[in-house]
Amino acid sequence: MEIASGDLQVVARVVQLLRLLAAHDTIDLVSAAEELGVGKSTAHRYLASMENHGLLQRRDRNRYEFGVLLAELGTMALSRLGVLDLARPVMEEISVSMRHTVVLSVWNGHSPVVAQVREDSSRTAHVSIAVGSLLGPDAAQTVVFWAYRNRSYYRFREGAPPVNATEAELEEARRTGIVVRVSQANGVSAVATPVLDPSGRLVATLAVVGIAQFVPEEIDSAVARALLQGAERISRRMVSPTD
């Protein structure tokens, strides 16, 4: 069956906008029109349609970022490795024993995306995180992804926002396998560790997220040890599912 040339042009233009977004973190109407070489009204139709189909979502009134559908597609790709299924019981055990929300994140080319959540509700105050949420440059998971960027399953696209960490902090993350970050602004802490595939490539991060006063900041805490052990179990099960 022959595809109309107009349909091919639409696809090509959508790809152009996604590549522009990957290089610049966000896009707006002006940058989209310039990239496509079209008027603002045409560019607006593309942006609105991509938003309606989940390829884009609004960061604010004028700017767009990667949408939930792209996060879902990335998660599907990761599922082929079996990581999500293998991680689920491990996340359950960590959440129950540590009484914290446990999050598995993947990389979408420029930032971590929450792929799976085991939410803890045993405390009156607890943290809720939606699947598909994008994590910022200050997040513990972002630090882990950047620390292992040369040993990663994912491509790091040009223009990805720089991580808020020094090279010494990245080296410490590689040495210990643990990153702890406390957000003073919202009172939430996160402890994260890498999940590696059988060849030693980073495929995901496993993290505990909770109210800051309940999450220990020491890199050898019970939470940190539980995460390291959990990530190791997931890695082993990628080789032998019964381990």
PDB file of C-alpha atoms in Angstrom:
ATOM      1  CA  MET A   1       0.000   0.000   0.000  1.00  0.00           C
ATOM      2  CA  GLU A   2       1.393   3.381  -0.991  1.00  0.00           C
ATOM      3  CA  ILE A   3       1.606   6.065   1.695  1.00  0.00           C
ATOM      4  CA  ALA A   4       0.615   9.597   0.711  1.00  0.00           C
ATOM      5  CA  SER A   5       3.519  12.023   0.566  1.00  0.00           C
ATOM      6  CA  GLY A   6       1.619  14.369   2.893  1.00  0.00           C
ATOM      7  CA  ASP A   7       1.599  11.699   5.595  1.00  0.00           C
ATOM      8  CA  LEU A   8       5.344  11.243   5.233  1.00  0.00           C
ATOM      9  CA  GLN A   9       5.845  14.987   5.621  1.00  0.00           C
ATOM     10  CA  VAL A  10       3.826  14.983   8.835  1.00  0.00           C
ATOM     11  CA  VAL A  11       5.950  12.195  10.289  1.00  0.00           C
ATOM     12  CA  ALA A  12       9.160  13.937   9.234  1.00  0.00           C
ATOM     13  CA  ARG A  13       8.050  17.163  10.886  1.00  0.00           C
ATOM     14  CA  VAL A  14       7.080  15.421  14.121  1.00  0.00           C
ATOM     15  CA  VAL A  15      10.527  13.796  14.224  1.00  0.00           C
ATOM     16  CA  GLN A  16      12.116  17.216  13.621  1.00  0.00           C
ATOM     17  CA  LEU A  17      10.300  18.660  16.611  1.00  0.00           C
ATOM     18  CA  LEU A  18      11.176  15.710  18.850  1.00  0.00           C
ATOM     19  CA  ARG A  19      14.851  16.046  17.922  1.00  0.00           C
ATOM     20  CA  LEU A  20      14.694  19.780  18.626  1.00  0.00           C
ATOM     21  CA  LEU A  21      13.140  19.009  21.997  1.00  0.00           C
ATOM     22  CA  ALA A  22      15.827  16.442  22.804  1.00  0.00           C
ATOM     23  CA  ALA A  23      18.505  19.041  22.113  1.00  0.00           C
ATOM     24  CA  HIS A  24      16.937  21.885  24.089  1.00  0.00           C
ATOM     25  CA  ASP A  25      14.865  20.317  26.895  1.00  0.00           C
ATOM     26  CA  THR A  26      11.780  22.372  25.918  1.00  0.00           C
ATOM     27  CA  ILE A  27      10.326  23.919  22.754  1.00  0.00           C
ATOM     28  CA  ASP A  28       7.906  26.761  22.164  1.00  0.00           C
ATOM     29  CA  LEU A  29       5.837  28.039  19.270  1.00  0.00           C
ATOM     30  CA  VAL A  30       8.567  30.293  17.911  1.00  0.00           C
ATOM     31  CA  SER A  31      11.319  27.662  17.953  1.00  0.00           C
ATOM     32  CA  ALA A  32       8.961  25.058  16.451  1.00  0.00           C
ATOM     33  CA  ALA A  33       7.998  27.395  13.582  1.00  0.00           C
ATOM     34  CA  GLU A  34      11.638  28.222  12.887  1.00  0.00           C
ATOM     35  CA  GLU A  35      12.675  24.560  12.940  1.00  0.00           C
ATOM     36  CA  LEU A  36       9.937  23.530  10.503  1.00  0.00           C
ATOM     37  CA  GLY A  37      10.152  26.625   8.334  1.00  0.00           C
ATOM     38  CA  VAL A  38       6.415  27.227   8.634  1.00  0.00           C
ATOM     39  CA  GLY A  39       4.123  29.882  10.036  1.00  0.00           C
ATOM     40  CA  LYS A  40       3.125  30.024  13.671  1.00  0.00           C
ATOM     41  CA  SER A  41      -0.401  28.805  12.973  1.00  0.00           C
ATOM     42  CA  THR A  42       0.914  25.634  11.300  1.00  0.00           C
ATOM     43  CA  ALA A  43       3.478  25.075  14.054  1.00  0.00           C
ATOM     44  CA  HIS A  44       0.731  25.487  16.638  1.00  0.00           C
ATOM     45  CA  ARG A  45      -1.333  22.758  14.974  1.00  0.00           C
ATOM     46  CA  TYR A  46       1.624  20.372  15.186  1.00  0.00           C
ATOM     47  CA  LEU A  47       2.299  21.190  18.832  1.00  0.00           C
ATOM     48  CA  ALA A  48      -1.364  20.884  19.798  1.00  0.00           C
ATOM     49  CA  SER A  49      -1.738  17.542  18.007  1.00  0.00           C
ATOM     50  CA  MET A  50       1.449  16.168  19.578  1.00  0.00           C
ATOM     51  CA  GLU A  51       0.192  17.278  22.993  1.00  0.00           C
ATOM     52  CA  ASN A  52      -3.195  15.624  22.397  1.00  0.00           C
ATOM     53  CA  HIS A  53      -1.472  12.320  21.564  1.00  0.00           C
ATOM     54  CA  GLY A  54       0.878  12.373  24.544  1.00  0.00           C
ATOM     55  CA  LEU A  55       4.085  13.106  22.645  1.00  0.00           C
ATOM     56  CA  LEU A  56       4.341  16.487  24.341  1.00  0.00           C
ATOM     57  CA  GLN A  57       3.098  18.039  27.540  1.00  0.00           C
ATOM     58  CA  ARG A  58       3.182  21.625  28.710  1.00  0.00           C
ATOM     59  CA  ARG A  59       5.875  22.671  31.164  1.00  0.00           C
ATOM     60  CA  ASP A  60       4.255  26.106  31.437  1.00  0.00           C
ATOM     61  CA  ARG A  61       1.998  28.338  29.346  1.00  0.00           C
ATOM     62  CA  ASN A  62       4.450  28.727  26.472  1.00  0.00           C
ATOM     63  CA  ARG A  63       6.820  25.745  26.620  1.00  0.00           C
ATOM     64  CA  TYR A  64       6.432  22.046  25.867  1.00  0.00           C
ATOM     65  CA  GLU A  65       8.440  19.054  27.119  1.00  0.00           C
ATOM     66  CA  PHE A  66       8.422  15.284  26.495  1.00  0.00           C
ATOM     67  CA  GLY A  67       4.991  13.767  27.068  1.00  0.00           C
ATOM     68  CA  VAL A  68       3.765  10.688  28.890  1.00  0.00           C
ATOM     69  CA  LEU A  69       3.528   8.552  25.731  1.00  0.00           C
ATOM     70  CA  LEU A  70       7.280   8.863  25.157  1.00  0.00           C
ATOM     71  CA  ALA A  71       7.907   7.774  28.735  1.00  0.00           C
ATOM     72  CA  GLU A  72       5.589   4.804  28.183  1.00  0.00           C
ATOM     73  CA  LEU A  73       7.440   3.830  25.005  1.00  0.00           C
ATOM     74  CA  GLY A  74      10.755   3.997  26.848  1.00  0.00           C
ATOM     75  CA  THR A  75       9.301   1.848  29.583  1.00  0.00           C
ATOM     76  CA  MET A  76       8.106  -0.696  27.002  1.00  0.00           C
ATOM     77  CA  ALA A  77      11.600  -0.876  25.557  1.00  0.00           C
ATOM     78  CA  LEU A  78      13.014  -1.494  29.013  1.00  0.00           C
ATOM     79  CA  SER A  79      10.365  -4.135  29.645  1.00  0.00           C
ATOM     80  CA  ARG A  80      11.927  -6.247  26.919  1.00  0.00           C
ATOM     81  CA  LEU A  81      14.903  -6.656  29.234  1.00  0.00           C
ATOM     82  CA  GLY A  82      12.520  -7.910  31.919  1.00  0.00           C
ATOM     83  CA  VAL A  83      13.620  -5.231  34.376  1.00  0.00           C
ATOM     84  CA  LEU A  84      10.158  -3.997  35.328  1.00  0.00           C
ATOM     85  CA  ASP A  85       8.802  -7.455  36.135  1.00  0.00           C
ATOM     86  CA  LEU A  86      11.968  -8.450  37.967  1.00  0.00           C
ATOM     87  CA  ALA A  87      12.019  -5.231  39.969  1.00  0.00           C
ATOM     88  CA  ARG A  88       8.409  -5.363  41.141  1.00  0.00           C
ATOM     89  CA  PRO A  89       8.761  -7.940  43.982  1.00  0.00           C
ATOM     90  CA  VAL A  90      12.076  -6.397  45.069  1.00  0.00           C
ATOM     91  CA  MET A  91      10.473  -2.963  45.282  1.00  0.00           C
ATOM     92  CA  GLU A  92       7.605  -4.448  47.275  1.00  0.00           C
ATOM     93  CA  GLU A  93       9.956  -5.978  49.835  1.00  0.00           C
ATOM     94  CA  ILE A  94      12.020  -2.808  50.235  1.00  0.00           C
ATOM     95  CA  SER A  95       8.921  -0.653  50.589  1.00  0.00           C
ATOM     96  CA  VAL A  96       7.395  -2.897  53.261  1.00  0.00           C
ATOM     97  CA  SER A  97      10.608  -3.305  55.263  1.00  0.00           C
ATOM     98  CA  MET A  98      11.754   0.339  55.048  1.00  0.00           C
ATOM     99  CA  ARG A  99       8.260   1.919  55.104  1.00  0.00           C
ATOM    100  CA  HIS A 100       9.060   4.229  52.204  1.00  0.00           C
ATOM    101  CA  THR A 101       7.946   4.719  48.616  1.00  0.00           C
ATOM    102  CA  VAL A 102      10.247   2.922  46.172  1.00  0.00           C
ATOM    103  CA  VAL A 103      10.738   4.195  42.627  1.00  0.00           C
ATOM    104  CA  LEU A 104      12.283   2.659  39.506  1.00  0.00           C
ATOM    105  CA  SER A 105      13.395   5.227  36.911  1.00  0.00           C
ATOM    106  CA  VAL A 106      14.663   5.027  33.331  1.00  0.00           C
ATOM    107  CA  TRP A 107      16.413   7.600  31.120  1.00  0.00           C
ATOM    108  CA  ASN A 108      14.546   9.322  28.279  1.00  0.00           C
ATOM    109  CA  GLY A 109      17.554  10.901  26.598  1.00  0.00           C
ATOM    110  CA  HIS A 110      17.760  14.031  28.694  1.00  0.00           C
ATOM    111  CA  SER A 111      16.368  13.232  32.163  1.00  0.00           C
ATOM    112  CA  PRO A 112      15.125  10.358  34.348  1.00  0.00           C
ATOM    113  CA  VAL A 113      11.501   9.262  34.004  1.00  0.00           C
ATOM    114  CA  VAL A 114       9.604   7.364  36.701  1.00  0.00           C
ATOM    115  CA  ALA A 115       8.735   3.962  35.211  1.00  0.00           C
ATOM    116  CA  GLN A 116       7.375   2.088  38.223  1.00  0.00           C
ATOM    117  CA  VAL A 117       6.324   2.998  41.774  1.00  0.00           C
ATOM    118  CA  ARG A 118       5.596   1.003  44.898  1.00  0.00           C
ATOM    119  CA  GLU A 119       3.970   3.592  47.128  1.00  0.00           C
ATOM    120  CA  ASP A 120       4.152   3.325  50.917  1.00  0.00           C
ATOM    121  CA  SER A 121       1.138   4.461  52.893  1.00  0.00           C
ATOM    122  CA  SER A 122       2.100   3.131  56.330  1.00  0.00           C
ATOM    123  CA  ARG A 123       2.886   6.637  57.609  1.00  0.00           C
ATOM    124  CA  THR A 124       0.426   9.478  58.030  1.00  0.00           C
ATOM    125  CA  ALA A 125       2.664  11.629  55.816  1.00  0.00           C
ATOM    126  CA  HIS A 126       4.178   9.940  52.785  1.00  0.00           C
ATOM    127  CA  VAL A 127       5.397  10.758  49.290  1.00  0.00           C
ATOM    128  CA  SER A 128       3.352  10.075  46.140  1.00  0.00           C
ATOM    129  CA  ILE A 129       5.022  10.028  42.725  1.00  0.00           C
ATOM    130  CA  ALA A 130       3.236   9.479  39.421  1.00  0.00           C
ATOM    131  CA  VAL A 131       4.554   7.108  36.761  1.00  0.00           C
ATOM    132  CA  GLY A 132       5.781   9.243  33.874  1.00  0.00           C
ATOM    133  CA  SER A 133       7.089  12.038  36.121  1.00  0.00           C
ATOM    134  CA  LEU A 134      10.274  13.691  34.892  1.00  0.00           C
ATOM    135  CA  LEU A 135      13.029  14.192  37.474  1.00  0.00           C
ATOM    136  CA  GLY A 136      15.156  17.327  37.581  1.00  0.00           C
ATOM    137  CA  PRO A 137      18.927  17.953  37.697  1.00  0.00           C
ATOM    138  CA  ASP A 138      18.954  17.918  41.520  1.00  0.00           C
ATOM    139  CA  ALA A 139      17.395  14.465  41.878  1.00  0.00           C
ATOM    140  CA  ALA A 140      19.437  11.601  43.315  1.00  0.00           C
ATOM    141  CA  GLN A 141      18.438   9.463  40.334  1.00  0.00           C
ATOM    142  CA  THR A 142      19.778  12.088  37.913  1.00  0.00           C
ATOM    143  CA  VAL A 143      23.142  12.029  39.687  1.00  0.00           C
ATOM    144  CA  VAL A 144      23.288   8.230  39.345  1.00  0.00           C
ATOM    145  CA  PHE A 145      22.462   8.326  35.627  1.00  0.00           C
ATOM    146  CA  TRP A 146      25.159  10.940  34.994  1.00  0.00           C
ATOM    147  CA  ALA A 147      27.714   9.099  37.124  1.00  0.00           C
ATOM    148  CA  TYR A 148      27.231   5.991  34.964  1.00  0.00           C
ATOM    149  CA  ARG A 149      26.707   7.785  31.649  1.00  0.00           C
ATOM    150  CA  ASN A 150      29.760   6.067  30.111  1.00  0.00           C
ATOM    151  CA  ARG A 151      28.372   2.659  31.126  1.00  0.00           C
ATOM    152  CA  SER A 152      24.771   3.231  30.154  1.00  0.00           C
ATOM    153  CA  TYR A 153      22.130   1.316  28.207  1.00  0.00           C
ATOM    154  CA  TYR A 154      20.841   4.725  27.072  1.00  0.00           C
ATOM    155  CA  ARG A 155      22.096   7.480  24.804  1.00  0.00           C
ATOM    156  CA  PHE A 156      22.678  10.862  26.411  1.00  0.00           C
ATOM    157  CA  ARG A 157      21.386  13.382  23.904  1.00  0.00           C
ATOM    158  CA  GLU A 158      23.198  16.612  23.147  1.00  0.00           C
ATOM    159  CA  GLY A 159      21.706  19.491  25.078  1.00  0.00           C
ATOM    160  CA  ALA A 160      20.615  17.365  28.049  1.00  0.00           C
ATOM    161  CA  PRO A 161      20.385  19.605  31.132  1.00  0.00           C
ATOM    162  CA  PRO A 162      23.584  19.278  33.181  1.00  0.00           C
ATOM    163  CA  VAL A 163      23.325  17.463  36.478  1.00  0.00           C
ATOM    164  CA  ASN A 164      23.645  19.508  39.643  1.00  0.00           C
ATOM    165  CA  ALA A 165      26.691  17.619  40.938  1.00  0.00           C
ATOM    166  CA  THR A 166      30.451  18.016  40.884  1.00  0.00           C
ATOM    167  CA  GLU A 167      32.775  15.497  39.266  1.00  0.00           C
ATOM    168  CA  ALA A 168      33.901  14.518  42.771  1.00  0.00           C
ATOM    169  CA  GLU A 169      30.286  13.743  43.697  1.00  0.00           C
ATOM    170  CA  LEU A 170      29.856  11.686  40.534  1.00  0.00           C
ATOM    171  CA  GLU A 171      33.012   9.733  41.351  1.00  0.00           C
ATOM    172  CA  GLU A 172      31.721   9.130  44.881  1.00  0.00           C
ATOM    173  CA  ALA A 173      28.463   7.829  43.393  1.00  0.00           C
ATOM    174  CA  ARG A 174      30.416   5.362  41.242  1.00  0.00           C
ATOM    175  CA  ARG A 175      32.557   4.291  44.202  1.00  0.00           C
ATOM    176  CA  THR A 176      29.745   3.724  46.716  1.00  0.00           C
ATOM    177  CA  GLY A 177      26.801   3.024  44.412  1.00  0.00           C
ATOM    178  CA  ILE A 178      24.673   5.345  46.552  1.00  0.00           C
ATOM    179  CA  VAL A 179      23.477   8.932  46.105  1.00  0.00           C
ATOM    180  CA  VAL A 180      21.515  10.812  48.769  1.00  0.00           C
ATOM    181  CA  ARG A 181      19.763  14.075  47.985  1.00  0.00           C
ATOM    182  CA  VAL A 182      17.633  16.221  50.308  1.00  0.00           C
ATOM    183  CA  SER A 183      15.260  18.846  48.920  1.00  0.00           C
ATOM    184  CA  GLN A 184      14.988  21.622  51.460  1.00  0.00           C
ATOM    185  CA  ALA A 185      12.271  23.250  49.365  1.00  0.00           C
ATOM    186  CA  ASN A 186       9.724  20.434  49.724  1.00  0.00           C
ATOM    187  CA  GLY A 187      11.141  18.444  52.638  1.00  0.00           C
ATOM    188  CA  VAL A 188      11.655  15.265  50.616  1.00  0.00           C
ATOM    189  CA  SER A 189      14.746  13.048  50.531  1.00  0.00           C
ATOM    190  CA  ALA A 190      15.789  10.405  48.024  1.00  0.00           C
ATOM    191  CA  VAL A 191      18.384   7.633  48.179  1.00  0.00           C
ATOM    192  CA  ALA A 192      19.235   6.085  44.806  1.00  0.00           C
ATOM    193  CA  THR A 193      21.402   3.307  43.408  1.00  0.00           C
ATOM    194  CA  PRO A 194      22.090   1.956  39.887  1.00  0.00           C
ATOM    195  CA  VAL A 195      20.545  -1.190  38.427  1.00  0.00           C
ATOM    196  CA  LEU A 196      23.000  -2.827  36.019  1.00  0.00           C
ATOM    197  CA  ASP A 197      22.387  -5.399  33.320  1.00  0.00           C
ATOM    198  CA  PRO A 198      24.523  -8.572  33.025  1.00  0.00           C
ATOM    199  CA  SER A 199      27.134  -6.699  30.967  1.00  0.00           C
ATOM    200  CA  GLY A 200      27.464  -3.960  33.590  1.00  0.00           C
ATOM    201  CA  ARG A 201      25.438  -1.294  31.784  1.00  0.00           C
ATOM    202  CA  LEU A 202      23.113   0.992  33.703  1.00  0.00           C
ATOM    203  CA  VAL A 203      19.497   0.207  32.787  1.00  0.00           C
ATOM    204  CA  ALA A 204      17.577   1.882  35.640  1.00  0.00           C
ATOM    205  CA  THR A 205      17.841   3.458  39.044  1.00  0.00           C
ATOM    206  CA  LEU A 206      16.223   2.116  42.191  1.00  0.00           C
ATOM    207  CA  ALA A 207      15.391   4.721  44.821  1.00  0.00           C
ATOM    208  CA  VAL A 208      13.682   5.234  48.142  1.00  0.00           C
ATOM    209  CA  VAL A 209      11.804   8.526  48.384  1.00  0.00           C
ATOM    210  CA  GLY A 210      10.258   9.858  51.557  1.00  0.00           C
ATOM    211  CA  ILE A 211       9.714  12.701  53.994  1.00  0.00           C
ATOM    212  CA  ALA A 212      13.192  14.041  54.814  1.00  0.00           C
ATOM    213  CA  GLN A 213      12.981  13.516  58.571  1.00  0.00           C
ATOM    214  CA  PHE A 214      12.350   9.792  58.077  1.00  0.00           C
ATOM    215  CA  VAL A 215      15.015   9.084  55.431  1.00  0.00           C
ATOM    216  CA  PRO A 216      18.573   8.597  56.751  1.00  0.00           C
ATOM    217  CA  GLU A 217      21.285  10.558  54.948  1.00  0.00           C
ATOM    218  CA  GLU A 218      24.162   8.158  55.666  1.00  0.00           C
ATOM    219  CA  ILE A 219      25.377   6.204  52.648  1.00  0.00           C
ATOM    220  CA  ASP A 220      25.679   3.058  54.802  1.00  0.00           C
ATOM    221  CA  SER A 221      22.193   3.309  56.341  1.00  0.00           C
ATOM    222  CA  ALA A 222      19.718   0.431  56.394  1.00  0.00           C
ATOM    223  CA  VAL A 223      17.863   2.085  53.493  1.00  0.00           C
ATOM    224  CA  ALA A 224      21.045   2.348  51.415  1.00  0.00           C
ATOM    225  CA  ARG A 225      21.963  -1.279  52.125  1.00  0.00           C
ATOM    226  CA  ALA A 226      18.464  -2.450  51.209  1.00  0.00           C
ATOM    227  CA  LEU A 227      18.679  -0.610  47.894  1.00  0.00           C
ATOM    228  CA  LEU A 228      22.128  -2.002  47.059  1.00  0.00           C
ATOM    229  CA  GLN A 229      20.976  -5.518  47.844  1.00  0.00           C
ATOM    230  CA  GLY A 230      17.745  -5.019  45.903  1.00  0.00           C
ATOM    231  CA  ALA A 231      19.550  -3.699  42.815  1.00  0.00           C
ATOM    232  CA  GLU A 232      21.955  -6.641  42.965  1.00  0.00           C
ATOM    233  CA  ARG A 233      19.040  -9.077  43.146  1.00  0.00           C
ATOM    234  CA  ILE A 234      17.409  -7.490  40.093  1.00  0.00           C
ATOM    235  CA  SER A 235      20.715  -7.713  38.199  1.00  0.00           C
ATOM    236  CA  ARG A 236      21.175 -11.387  39.131  1.00  0.00           C
ATOM    237  CA  ARG A 237      17.633 -12.204  38.081  1.00  0.00           C
ATOM    238  CA  MET A 238      18.287 -10.740  34.641  1.00  0.00           C
ATOM    239  CA  VAL A 239      20.666 -13.689  34.225  1.00  0.00           C
ATOM    240  CA  SER A 240      18.743 -16.274  36.234  1.00  0.00           C
ATOM    241  CA  PRO A 241      15.113 -15.343  37.073  1.00  0.00           C
ATOM    242  CA  THR A 242      14.977 -17.836  39.976  1.00  0.00           C
ATOM    243  CA  ASP A 243      17.844 -16.207  41.965  1.00  0.00           C
TER     244      ASP A 243
END
